Every structure is written in structure tokens, then in C-alpha cells.
């Protein structure tokens, strides 16, 4: 064990260790402040609703009712990191939904072929919008505003402004649950197994992280920090699993939640551990510096916009399946909920900052606000006003603190770090600032071969990385 390891493993208590538990460089949950807000909201509504908020039926309903918004937030955070905005996602979801519904109801498509048709249609729509943004140069706001109007009209034109029902086999992706197993216990066994697997993966991930830090000689948090963090998170996961597993007979963890979980894992990996993910942050932080480093920014723009429409297609199909029909009003306001979730989750308006996990937490904040006020019989007008106020306050406080030179809440929560010892000393400079330094020729620490949080270094000052594109001669 190195001297650093001995110091960190056996030194006394420090308050900074609490920050490392959920917000330090060793953590994967950097939005711990937003997570704390979510917990507070749930507890407040739990008290005032006499325990209805955390009842099994209500938790299952929240997951089913807002899964499609959370799926949209996964794609929207990548769009916003790039410095764009997508106003068309609700209309694209409705357009894909009506085409998929008619393909099964009138064109005799099997349900699986209809799903493939919906995904292909979403990719085609995204490629069309991405072409205008990336290669024609029209701002994404204008392109997607046009898309919002066009595909809303296309939905009503194709569907004749009437509802089109979908078959029972298709409904399962939006209204289905994990199956029951004939075991004489009052819980859904597959849901409990899913919770246990998630807890086991969390323990393994923390153990592997500490092992890698030890091998690299990095400064590790004390062992008790990791133990407390793992115990708390496992308790939350197991508790949620029991809630989902103890609903009324025939219900359990929703299939739509399973799809959401798979997408969160996939896109968290893509944004944090792939070259494409690093390019998204690099272009969003400083496009010119990224171009000088060899990043093909137009290609990144194109695929991010196309990916957003594919996820909109997934969200639209899940909503249609849950509703058991596609209608002319599907998708109204979805883009606003998705954008709000991303900004509440810690993304920056200027781009370059944001995470998939943070956007999911932000979406859950909006979901439980909505649900809690409905349980307390607030009117729809009040719900909309509160949601708008929460979004404005969340971003406004951060902007004010930046203007006054005070610590920025969102800046602290989303500050990008890389493990010490992997490529030298810890670099805690935010991505946007590092890219700005790179453009001025003063950046020396950012490396495209680092973690997904790092922006590329300009040509002539970057470390060798066989997996990264070769920069042009400058």
C-alpha cells in the first residue's frame, strides 16, 4: 500500500469526506444536491398525502406515467450539452405513434415489425433535421420549431384527427409488468431479483473503483465513506424494489421502466466512456477548440439530433402502448417537460455541461411534484405555475451566484473531474474553461484519451491516444 493509501485509509474524520460520498471525484452521483431535493419533495408529499406518495400503487403509476418523459430527457441532455435545443420531440413522438398504430390496425403489421418501423421512422426524421442543423447550418431552434409544426400537422393528417387503437400484444411495452412466479410470498419475485442484482452491481462497481484507484496510486476516500455510500444506496434500491414488488396482484416493475433503465445504463456509458461521448462534451464546451483538435463537429451534431428523434420515437410508442391508442393530442408539451428536466438536473444553458443521471433525477423531481400536487387535489393551473417557478428558481439562483462571484450551485454539482494518477494530477477545471484555454493555446492537461468528462487538447499539446482521431497539422 502506498503512502497515499495509508493516509487516506486511516486518517481521521474530515467534513470533505461527506462530499466525496456523493459528490467527489470518486462518485458517480455528482448531482447529490438535486438528489437531496428529490428526497425532500418526496418526504414532504408523503407527509401531507398521508402516506399515499410512497404507496406501491402510486410509485408504479409514476414510473409508467413519466417513463416517456425521462426517455426524452436522456436524448435532450445530449442535445443541450451540444448547445442546441429540440422543440420537435413531442410532435415527432406523436407522428411516429400514429404511423405505428395505423401500421398495425390497417396495414396488418405484426407488433414487432411496427416497432422496427417506428424506430426507422424516428431515425429518418432525425437524419432530416440533423442534415439541416449540421450541414446546412440552420440553428437547431429554427429547424426543430419547423419540425414541431410540420409533424404535429402530419400526425393529424395521417390519423384524420381521430384515435387509432393498438393490439394487445403491443400494449405490453407501455402497460405491462414483470411476470409473476408461482412462489407463495406476497411479492413479485422478478422485481426483487432485479433489485438484488442492481444492489450487487453497485457493490461490485464501488469495489472495482477502489481497486483501480489503489492500482493507480490515486487518493481514495476512507473505507467508511464507501461503506456508508453503498449501504445507503443499496437500502434505497432494495426499498424501491419492495415497493414495486408489493403492489396489487398483477402489477410489479413496469416494462416501460425496464426500457428506461436499459437506456440510462447505455447512454451513461456512451457519454462517459466512449470517444463519441467525449466529442459531445468537447464540441459543447468550445466548438472551435474541438475542431482544432480534430473533432468532426458536424458529424457529432448530425448524430446527436438523429439520436434525439429515435428516442422520441421510443417515447411515443411507449405512450401509445400505455394509452392503448394513438390520438391527435399526443405529445403536447413533452418537449417542455424534457427541457425542464435537463436544466433542473444541472445542465448549462451555454452547453458543455450535463449528465444523463442528473437529467433523470431532474425529471423525477418534476414527476413527483406533478404527482404530489395531484394527490393533494391541486388544479392543473397551479401545477403548471409551480413547475414553471421551480425551473426558473433552479436556474436563476445559479445564474445570480455566478454574476455575484459566489460559488455556483450547478457549477459545483456538475464540475468535471478525472481520477488522480490516471493521466497526472487531478484536473478540476470545468470543460468549458479548459476548452477556452485550449483555444488560447494554454491548455496542457486535457486529453481525449481520458474519461468521458474530458475535452480534447489542441494539436501539438495532447497526449498520445491510439483510440482518438489524429489532429490536423496546425
Short mmCIF file of C-alpha atoms in Angstrom, two decimals:
data_model
loop_
_atom_site.label_atom_id
_atom_site.label_comp_id
_atom_site.label_asym_id
_atom_site.label_seq_id
_atom_site.Cartn_x
_atom_site.Cartn_y
_atom_site.Cartn_z
CA UNK A 1 0.00 0.00 0.00
CA UNK A 2 1.37 3.39 -0.94
CA UNK A 3 1.88 6.26 1.45
CA UNK A 4 -1.13 7.99 -0.07
CA UNK A 5 -3.29 4.96 0.56
CA UNK A 6 -2.18 4.74 4.19
CA UNK A 7 -3.02 8.39 4.75
CA UNK A 8 -6.47 8.23 3.24
CA UNK A 9 -7.42 4.87 4.73
CA UNK A 10 -6.53 5.65 8.34
CA UNK A 11 -6.73 9.41 8.82
CA UNK A 12 -9.45 10.91 10.98
CA UNK A 13 -12.83 12.27 10.01
CA UNK A 14 -12.98 15.18 7.62
CA UNK A 15 -16.09 17.01 6.50
CA UNK A 16 -14.82 16.89 2.91
CA UNK A 17 -15.28 13.10 3.06
CA UNK A 18 -19.04 13.65 3.20
CA UNK A 19 -18.81 15.48 -0.13
CA UNK A 20 -16.80 12.60 -1.57
CA UNK A 21 -19.59 10.24 -0.61
CA UNK A 22 -21.92 11.58 -3.28
CA UNK A 23 -20.19 14.48 -4.98
CA UNK A 24 -16.45 13.96 -5.02
CA UNK A 25 -14.18 12.67 -7.70
CA UNK A 26 -14.82 9.06 -6.67
CA UNK A 27 -18.56 9.37 -7.06
CA UNK A 28 -20.81 8.57 -9.96
CA UNK A 29 -23.72 10.54 -8.45
CA UNK A 30 -22.49 14.11 -8.76
CA UNK A 31 -25.94 15.62 -8.59
CA UNK A 32 -26.28 14.84 -4.88
CA UNK A 33 -27.78 18.27 -4.18
CA UNK A 34 -30.54 17.67 -6.72
CA UNK A 35 -30.97 14.17 -5.35
CA UNK A 36 -31.43 15.68 -1.90
CA UNK A 37 -34.11 17.98 -3.28
CA UNK A 38 -35.90 15.00 -4.79
CA UNK A 39 -35.84 13.16 -1.45
CA UNK A 40 -37.16 16.25 0.35
CA UNK A 41 -40.02 16.65 -2.14
CA UNK A 42 -41.00 13.00 -1.78
CA UNK A 43 -40.94 13.17 2.03
CA UNK A 44 -42.98 16.40 2.14
CA UNK A 45 -45.70 14.98 -0.10
CA UNK A 46 -45.55 11.69 1.77
CA UNK A 47 -46.44 13.54 4.97
CA UNK A 48 -49.16 15.77 3.53
CA UNK A 49 -50.74 12.98 1.46
CA UNK A 50 -50.98 10.67 4.49
CA UNK A 51 -48.57 8.14 3.02
CA UNK A 52 -50.03 7.94 -0.49
CA UNK A 53 -46.90 9.21 -2.28
CA UNK A 54 -44.81 6.16 -1.43
CA UNK A 55 -47.63 3.64 -1.68
CA UNK A 56 -46.80 0.80 -4.12
CA UNK A 57 -49.62 1.68 -6.50
CA UNK A 58 -48.61 5.33 -6.72
CA UNK A 59 -44.90 4.59 -7.26
CA UNK A 60 -45.76 2.17 -10.07
CA UNK A 61 -48.09 4.76 -11.58
CA UNK A 62 -45.38 7.47 -11.51
CA UNK A 63 -42.93 5.18 -13.26
CA UNK A 64 -45.42 4.31 -16.00
CA UNK A 65 -46.78 7.82 -16.38
CA UNK A 66 -43.43 9.61 -16.70
CA UNK A 67 -41.15 6.99 -18.25
CA UNK A 68 -41.54 8.50 -21.71
CA UNK A 69 -40.59 11.98 -20.43
CA UNK A 70 -37.48 10.54 -18.77
CA UNK A 71 -36.57 8.80 -22.04
CA UNK A 72 -36.86 12.15 -23.83
CA UNK A 73 -34.62 13.72 -21.16
CA UNK A 74 -31.85 11.21 -21.96
CA UNK A 75 -31.66 12.44 -25.54
CA UNK A 76 -32.35 16.07 -24.68
CA UNK A 77 -29.38 16.34 -22.33
CA UNK A 78 -27.04 15.39 -25.19
CA UNK A 79 -28.68 18.00 -27.43
CA UNK A 80 -28.33 20.69 -24.75
CA UNK A 81 -24.72 19.74 -23.97
CA UNK A 82 -24.05 20.45 -27.66
CA UNK A 83 -25.55 23.91 -27.20
CA UNK A 84 -28.72 23.13 -29.19
CA UNK A 85 -32.39 22.74 -28.30
CA UNK A 86 -35.02 20.41 -29.77
CA UNK A 87 -38.61 21.65 -29.78
CA UNK A 88 -39.92 18.92 -32.05
CA UNK A 89 -39.72 15.86 -29.80
CA UNK A 90 -43.38 15.89 -28.75
CA UNK A 91 -44.61 16.21 -32.33
CA UNK A 92 -42.16 13.58 -33.60
CA UNK A 93 -43.33 11.19 -30.87
CA UNK A 94 -46.97 11.78 -31.86
CA UNK A 95 -46.17 11.38 -35.58
CA UNK A 96 -44.36 8.08 -35.03
CA UNK A 97 -47.13 6.93 -32.68
CA UNK A 98 -49.90 7.41 -35.23
CA UNK A 99 -47.92 5.72 -38.03
CA UNK A 100 -47.13 2.72 -35.81
CA UNK A 101 -50.76 2.46 -34.67
CA UNK A 102 -52.10 2.58 -38.25
CA UNK A 103 -49.48 0.06 -39.42
CA UNK A 104 -50.94 -2.48 -37.01
CA UNK A 105 -54.61 -1.51 -37.26
CA UNK A 106 -54.89 -1.06 -41.04
CA UNK A 107 -51.72 -2.39 -42.70
CA UNK A 108 -51.66 -5.69 -40.74
CA UNK A 109 -48.10 -5.26 -39.45
CA UNK A 110 -47.14 -7.58 -36.56
CA UNK A 111 -46.28 -5.69 -33.39
CA UNK A 112 -42.53 -6.28 -33.67
CA UNK A 113 -42.45 -5.06 -37.26
CA UNK A 114 -44.39 -1.96 -36.21
CA UNK A 115 -41.78 -1.22 -33.54
CA UNK A 116 -38.98 -1.55 -36.10
CA UNK A 117 -40.93 0.75 -38.43
CA UNK A 118 -41.26 3.31 -35.64
CA UNK A 119 -37.52 3.24 -34.87
CA UNK A 120 -36.64 3.56 -38.57
CA UNK A 121 -39.08 6.46 -38.97
CA UNK A 122 -37.57 8.21 -35.94
CA UNK A 123 -34.08 7.78 -37.39
CA UNK A 124 -35.25 9.16 -40.75
CA UNK A 125 -36.85 12.22 -39.14
CA UNK A 126 -33.73 12.78 -37.03
CA UNK A 127 -31.47 12.46 -40.05
CA UNK A 128 -33.58 15.05 -41.89
CA UNK A 129 -33.38 17.54 -39.03
CA UNK A 130 -29.72 16.74 -38.37
CA UNK A 131 -28.92 17.45 -42.01
CA UNK A 132 -30.32 20.97 -41.75
CA UNK A 133 -28.56 21.65 -38.45
CA UNK A 134 -25.17 20.09 -39.18
CA UNK A 135 -24.61 20.61 -42.89
CA UNK A 136 -26.91 23.45 -43.95
CA UNK A 137 -26.19 25.49 -40.83
CA UNK A 138 -29.73 26.41 -39.80
CA UNK A 139 -29.93 26.83 -36.00
CA UNK A 140 -31.47 23.82 -34.25
CA UNK A 141 -34.08 26.06 -32.61
CA UNK A 142 -35.48 27.03 -36.03
CA UNK A 143 -35.19 23.54 -37.53
CA UNK A 144 -36.99 21.87 -34.64
CA UNK A 145 -39.58 24.64 -34.39
CA UNK A 146 -40.42 23.91 -38.02
CA UNK A 147 -40.40 20.21 -37.19
CA UNK A 148 -42.76 20.76 -34.27
CA UNK A 149 -45.30 22.41 -36.57
CA UNK A 150 -44.81 20.03 -39.52
CA UNK A 151 -45.00 16.74 -37.62
CA UNK A 152 -47.91 17.91 -35.48
CA UNK A 153 -49.82 18.55 -38.69
CA UNK A 154 -48.61 15.24 -40.14
CA UNK A 155 -49.94 13.39 -37.09
CA UNK A 156 -53.40 14.86 -37.53
CA UNK A 157 -53.36 14.43 -41.32
CA UNK A 158 -52.37 10.75 -41.24
CA UNK A 159 -54.72 9.93 -38.36
CA UNK A 160 -57.62 12.13 -39.59
CA UNK A 161 -57.59 13.69 -36.09
CA UNK A 162 -59.10 10.54 -34.56
CA UNK A 163 -57.78 7.91 -32.17
CA UNK A 164 -56.38 4.67 -33.59
CA UNK A 165 -56.33 1.65 -31.23
CA UNK A 166 -53.39 -0.75 -30.96
CA UNK A 167 -53.45 -4.54 -30.38
CA UNK A 168 -52.96 -6.18 -27.01
CA UNK A 169 -49.52 -7.58 -27.91
CA UNK A 170 -48.20 -4.04 -28.40
CA UNK A 171 -49.70 -2.68 -25.18
CA UNK A 172 -47.24 -4.64 -23.04
CA UNK A 173 -44.32 -2.24 -23.70
CA UNK A 174 -46.24 0.62 -22.10
CA UNK A 175 -48.66 -1.03 -19.69
CA UNK A 176 -47.03 -4.41 -18.99
CA UNK A 177 -45.21 -5.63 -15.89
CA UNK A 178 -42.57 -8.17 -14.99
CA UNK A 179 -44.28 -11.59 -14.85
CA UNK A 180 -45.31 -13.40 -11.70
CA UNK A 181 -43.57 -16.56 -10.46
CA UNK A 182 -45.59 -19.13 -8.53
CA UNK A 183 -43.84 -18.72 -5.18
CA UNK A 184 -46.03 -18.33 -2.05
CA UNK A 185 -44.76 -14.89 -0.96
CA UNK A 186 -46.67 -11.59 -1.18
CA UNK A 187 -44.09 -10.03 -3.52
CA UNK A 188 -43.26 -10.15 -7.21
CA UNK A 189 -40.11 -12.31 -7.34
CA UNK A 190 -38.60 -10.99 -10.62
CA UNK A 191 -38.81 -7.44 -9.27
CA UNK A 192 -37.00 -8.45 -6.08
CA UNK A 193 -34.34 -10.24 -8.14
CA UNK A 194 -33.91 -7.11 -10.26
CA UNK A 195 -33.38 -5.04 -7.11
CA UNK A 196 -30.85 -7.53 -5.70
CA UNK A 197 -28.93 -7.55 -8.98
CA UNK A 198 -28.82 -3.75 -9.01
CA UNK A 199 -27.54 -3.69 -5.41
CA UNK A 200 -24.91 -6.36 -6.18
CA UNK A 201 -23.73 -4.40 -9.21
CA UNK A 202 -23.41 -1.27 -7.07
CA UNK A 203 -21.24 -3.11 -4.52
CA UNK A 204 -19.07 -4.57 -7.30
CA UNK A 205 -18.71 -1.20 -9.01
CA UNK A 206 -17.56 0.52 -5.80
CA UNK A 207 -15.11 -2.31 -5.06
CA UNK A 208 -13.72 -2.14 -8.59
CA UNK A 209 -13.37 1.64 -8.40
CA UNK A 210 -11.38 1.48 -5.16
CA UNK A 211 -9.22 -1.32 -6.57
CA UNK A 212 -8.39 0.73 -9.68
CA UNK A 213 -7.62 3.79 -7.57
CA UNK A 214 -5.25 1.73 -5.44
CA UNK A 215 -3.51 0.33 -8.51
CA UNK A 216 -3.02 3.83 -9.92
CA UNK A 217 -1.89 5.23 -6.56
CA UNK A 218 -4.80 7.67 -6.54
CA UNK A 219 -6.10 9.39 -3.42
CA UNK A 220 -9.01 7.27 -2.18
CA UNK A 221 -11.76 8.24 0.18
CA UNK A 222 -11.65 6.46 3.56
CA UNK A 223 -13.19 3.00 3.56
CA UNK A 224 -16.05 4.08 5.80
CA UNK A 225 -17.15 6.61 3.15
CA UNK A 226 -17.52 3.88 0.53
CA UNK A 227 -19.27 1.57 3.02
CA UNK A 228 -21.80 4.22 4.09
CA UNK A 229 -22.45 5.25 0.49
CA UNK A 230 -23.01 1.68 -0.67
CA UNK A 231 -25.23 0.86 2.31
CA UNK A 232 -27.41 3.94 1.76
CA UNK A 233 -27.79 3.41 -1.98
CA UNK A 234 -28.44 -0.32 -1.58
CA UNK A 235 -31.09 0.47 1.02
CA UNK A 236 -32.80 2.84 -1.44
CA UNK A 237 -32.62 0.26 -4.26
CA UNK A 238 -33.91 -2.63 -2.13
CA UNK A 239 -36.62 -0.43 -0.63
CA UNK A 240 -37.77 0.64 -4.10
CA UNK A 241 -37.73 -2.99 -5.25
CA UNK A 242 -40.02 -3.98 -2.35
CA UNK A 243 -42.35 -1.09 -3.18
CA UNK A 244 -42.66 -2.16 -6.82
CA UNK A 245 -42.94 -5.83 -5.83
CA UNK A 246 -45.70 -5.30 -3.27
CA UNK A 247 -48.34 -3.72 -5.50
CA UNK A 248 -51.74 -5.19 -6.15
CA UNK A 249 -51.79 -8.64 -7.80
CA UNK A 250 -50.80 -8.47 -11.44
CA UNK A 251 -48.59 -5.41 -11.06
CA UNK A 252 -44.85 -5.11 -10.48
CA UNK A 253 -41.94 -3.21 -12.00
CA UNK A 254 -43.26 -1.84 -15.34
CA UNK A 255 -41.80 -2.93 -18.68
CA UNK A 256 -41.52 0.75 -19.61
CA UNK A 257 -39.34 1.23 -16.52
CA UNK A 258 -37.17 -1.67 -17.65
CA UNK A 259 -36.71 0.00 -21.05
CA UNK A 260 -35.85 3.28 -19.30
CA UNK A 261 -33.33 1.55 -17.04
CA UNK A 262 -31.61 -0.08 -20.03
CA UNK A 263 -31.42 3.26 -21.85
CA UNK A 264 -29.97 5.03 -18.79
CA UNK A 265 -27.21 2.42 -18.49
CA UNK A 266 -26.48 2.53 -22.23
CA UNK A 267 -26.34 6.31 -22.57
CA UNK A 268 -24.42 6.81 -19.33
CA UNK A 269 -21.76 4.52 -20.77
CA UNK A 270 -21.81 6.28 -24.15
CA UNK A 271 -21.45 9.78 -22.69
CA UNK A 272 -18.83 8.87 -20.09
CA UNK A 273 -16.71 6.12 -21.62
CA UNK A 274 -16.67 6.47 -25.42
CA UNK A 275 -14.88 8.72 -27.89
CA UNK A 276 -18.23 9.93 -29.23
CA UNK A 277 -19.30 10.95 -25.71
CA UNK A 278 -16.07 12.90 -25.20
CA UNK A 279 -16.63 14.64 -28.52
CA UNK A 280 -20.12 15.74 -27.42
CA UNK A 281 -18.69 17.47 -24.34
CA UNK A 282 -15.77 18.90 -26.31
CA UNK A 283 -17.95 20.46 -29.01
CA UNK A 284 -20.42 21.75 -26.44
CA UNK A 285 -17.63 23.25 -24.31
CA UNK A 286 -15.86 25.04 -27.18
CA UNK A 287 -16.61 24.14 -30.77
CA UNK A 288 -13.61 25.90 -32.29
CA UNK A 289 -11.14 24.26 -29.92
CA UNK A 290 -12.72 20.87 -30.61
CA UNK A 291 -12.40 21.39 -34.38
CA UNK A 292 -8.72 22.29 -33.98
CA UNK A 293 -8.29 19.03 -32.07
CA UNK A 294 -9.62 17.01 -34.99
CA UNK A 295 -13.23 16.52 -33.81
CA UNK A 296 -15.71 16.36 -36.71
CA UNK A 297 -18.26 18.67 -35.11
CA UNK A 298 -20.79 18.44 -37.96
CA UNK A 299 -20.90 14.68 -37.68
CA UNK A 300 -21.45 14.96 -33.92
CA UNK A 301 -24.28 17.48 -34.49
CA UNK A 302 -25.91 15.16 -37.03
CA UNK A 303 -25.88 12.04 -34.87
CA UNK A 304 -26.99 13.84 -31.70
CA UNK A 305 -30.02 15.27 -33.49
CA UNK A 306 -30.82 11.91 -35.12
CA UNK A 307 -30.48 10.12 -31.77
CA UNK A 308 -32.93 12.56 -30.19
CA UNK A 309 -35.62 11.71 -32.74
CA UNK A 310 -35.04 7.97 -32.29
CA UNK A 311 -35.60 8.35 -28.55
CA UNK A 312 -38.67 10.48 -29.28
CA UNK A 313 -39.97 7.57 -31.37
CA UNK A 314 -39.38 5.19 -28.45
CA UNK A 315 -41.19 7.55 -26.07
CA UNK A 316 -44.09 7.94 -28.48
CA UNK A 317 -44.54 4.18 -28.88
CA UNK A 318 -44.44 3.62 -25.12
CA UNK A 319 -47.09 6.32 -24.60
CA UNK A 320 -49.34 4.87 -27.31
CA UNK A 321 -48.95 1.41 -25.81
CA UNK A 322 -49.88 2.66 -22.34
CA UNK A 323 -52.87 4.60 -23.70
CA UNK A 324 -53.81 1.63 -25.96
CA UNK A 325 -54.45 4.10 -28.78
CA UNK A 326 -52.81 6.95 -30.66
CA UNK A 327 -54.59 10.31 -30.68
CA UNK A 328 -54.22 13.79 -32.20
CA UNK A 329 -53.23 15.40 -28.88
CA UNK A 330 -50.39 13.02 -28.04
CA UNK A 331 -47.06 14.67 -27.28
CA UNK A 332 -48.37 18.14 -26.42
CA UNK A 333 -45.88 19.88 -24.11
CA UNK A 334 -43.49 16.93 -23.86
CA UNK A 335 -40.58 18.97 -25.14
CA UNK A 336 -41.02 21.50 -22.35
CA UNK A 337 -41.05 18.81 -19.66
CA UNK A 338 -37.93 17.19 -21.11
CA UNK A 339 -36.07 20.50 -21.34
CA UNK A 340 -37.08 21.39 -17.77
CA UNK A 341 -35.83 18.00 -16.51
CA UNK A 342 -32.44 18.55 -18.13
CA UNK A 343 -31.93 22.04 -16.72
CA UNK A 344 -33.14 21.11 -13.25
CA UNK A 345 -30.73 18.16 -13.48
CA UNK A 346 -27.74 20.51 -13.76
CA UNK A 347 -27.18 21.16 -17.47
CA UNK A 348 -25.80 24.54 -18.55
CA UNK A 349 -27.70 26.77 -20.97
CA UNK A 350 -24.46 27.55 -22.80
CA UNK A 351 -23.68 23.86 -23.36
CA UNK A 352 -20.78 21.62 -22.38
CA UNK A 353 -22.21 20.55 -19.03
CA UNK A 354 -24.81 17.93 -18.09
CA UNK A 355 -25.21 14.24 -17.31
CA UNK A 356 -27.74 11.52 -18.05
CA UNK A 357 -28.14 10.67 -14.35
CA UNK A 358 -28.68 14.32 -13.44
CA UNK A 359 -31.37 14.67 -16.09
CA UNK A 360 -33.17 11.57 -14.79
CA UNK A 361 -33.11 13.00 -11.26
CA UNK A 362 -34.38 16.33 -12.60
CA UNK A 363 -37.17 14.51 -14.41
CA UNK A 364 -38.12 12.66 -11.23
CA UNK A 365 -38.27 16.00 -9.39
CA UNK A 366 -40.84 17.22 -11.92
CA UNK A 367 -42.68 13.88 -11.85
CA UNK A 368 -43.13 13.80 -8.08
CA UNK A 369 -44.04 17.49 -7.98
CA UNK A 370 -46.77 16.79 -10.53
CA UNK A 371 -47.92 13.63 -8.80
CA UNK A 372 -47.80 15.06 -5.28
CA UNK A 373 -49.91 18.09 -6.17
CA UNK A 374 -52.42 15.86 -7.95
CA UNK A 375 -52.70 13.71 -4.81
CA UNK A 376 -53.39 16.88 -2.83
CA UNK A 377 -56.08 17.89 -5.36
CA UNK A 378 -54.30 20.95 -6.75
CA UNK A 379 -55.70 22.21 -10.04
CA UNK A 380 -53.85 21.84 -13.33
CA UNK A 381 -53.26 25.61 -13.42
CA UNK A 382 -51.47 25.52 -10.05
CA UNK A 383 -49.38 22.54 -11.12
CA UNK A 384 -48.17 24.39 -14.22
CA UNK A 385 -47.32 27.53 -12.24
CA UNK A 386 -45.33 25.58 -9.65
CA UNK A 387 -43.40 23.69 -12.32
CA UNK A 388 -42.50 26.94 -14.05
CA UNK A 389 -41.43 28.54 -10.77
CA UNK A 390 -39.25 25.55 -9.85
CA UNK A 391 -37.46 25.67 -13.21
CA UNK A 392 -36.92 29.43 -13.00
CA UNK A 393 -35.62 29.30 -9.43
CA UNK A 394 -33.32 26.33 -10.12
CA UNK A 395 -31.55 28.11 -12.98
CA UNK A 396 -31.98 31.67 -11.66
CA UNK A 397 -30.20 31.07 -8.34
CA UNK A 398 -27.25 29.58 -10.14
CA UNK A 399 -27.06 32.44 -12.65
CA UNK A 400 -27.24 35.03 -9.85
CA UNK A 401 -24.47 33.37 -7.89
CA UNK A 402 -22.24 33.39 -10.96
CA UNK A 403 -22.88 37.10 -11.55
CA UNK A 404 -22.06 37.91 -7.92
CA UNK A 405 -18.86 35.84 -7.99
CA UNK A 406 -20.24 33.39 -5.45
CA UNK A 407 -19.90 29.62 -5.69
CA UNK A 408 -22.24 28.32 -8.38
CA UNK A 409 -24.52 25.54 -7.17
CA UNK A 410 -24.94 23.93 -10.58
CA UNK A 411 -21.29 24.59 -11.43
CA UNK A 412 -20.22 22.72 -8.28
CA UNK A 413 -22.63 19.87 -8.88
CA UNK A 414 -21.53 19.38 -12.48
CA UNK A 415 -17.81 20.14 -12.15
CA UNK A 416 -15.94 17.61 -14.22
CA UNK A 417 -13.09 15.65 -12.65
CA UNK A 418 -10.80 12.78 -13.58
CA UNK A 419 -9.16 10.31 -11.18
CA UNK A 420 -5.74 11.28 -9.92
CA UNK A 421 -2.88 9.17 -11.19
CA UNK A 422 -4.58 8.19 -14.45
CA UNK A 423 -3.16 10.98 -16.57
CA UNK A 424 -1.37 13.04 -13.95
CA UNK A 425 -2.75 15.35 -11.29
CA UNK A 426 -6.45 15.90 -10.83
CA UNK A 427 -7.83 18.46 -13.28
CA UNK A 428 -10.87 20.13 -11.75
CA UNK A 429 -11.24 22.79 -14.43
CA UNK A 430 -14.75 22.76 -15.97
CA UNK A 431 -14.90 21.58 -19.58
CA UNK A 432 -15.89 24.94 -20.98
CA UNK A 433 -12.97 26.67 -19.25
CA UNK A 434 -10.49 24.02 -20.41
CA UNK A 435 -11.70 24.35 -23.97
CA UNK A 436 -11.35 28.15 -23.75
CA UNK A 437 -7.78 27.70 -22.53
CA UNK A 438 -7.17 25.30 -25.39
CA UNK A 439 -8.33 27.87 -27.91
CA UNK A 440 -5.90 30.40 -26.45
CA UNK A 441 -3.06 27.88 -26.57
CA UNK A 442 -2.68 27.50 -22.80
CA UNK A 443 -4.34 24.16 -22.11
CA UNK A 444 -1.99 21.29 -21.35
CA UNK A 445 -3.87 18.86 -19.16
CA UNK A 446 -7.00 17.82 -21.09
CA UNK A 447 -6.57 14.61 -23.02
CA UNK A 448 -9.03 12.96 -25.37
CA UNK A 449 -7.91 9.62 -24.09
CA UNK A 450 -9.13 10.46 -20.58
CA UNK A 451 -12.51 9.92 -19.06
CA UNK A 452 -15.73 10.90 -20.76
CA UNK A 453 -15.62 14.13 -18.78
CA UNK A 454 -12.56 15.49 -20.55
CA UNK A 455 -12.41 17.71 -23.61
CA UNK A 456 -9.77 17.15 -26.29
CA UNK A 457 -6.47 19.01 -26.25
CA UNK A 458 -5.43 21.04 -29.30
CA UNK A 459 -2.88 19.66 -31.71
CA UNK A 460 0.69 19.85 -30.51
CA UNK A 461 -0.10 19.58 -26.80
CA UNK A 462 -2.14 16.40 -26.47
CA UNK A 463 -1.04 13.08 -25.11
CA UNK A 464 -0.88 10.10 -27.40
CA UNK A 465 -4.11 8.15 -27.63
CA UNK A 466 -4.48 5.45 -30.27
CA UNK A 467 -8.26 5.48 -29.88
CA UNK A 468 -8.64 9.16 -30.73
CA UNK A 469 -8.64 10.81 -34.14
CA UNK A 470 -5.33 12.23 -35.38
CA UNK A 471 -5.46 16.03 -35.32
CA UNK A 472 -4.64 18.01 -38.42
CA UNK A 473 -1.37 19.85 -38.62
CA UNK A 474 -1.71 23.37 -37.35
#
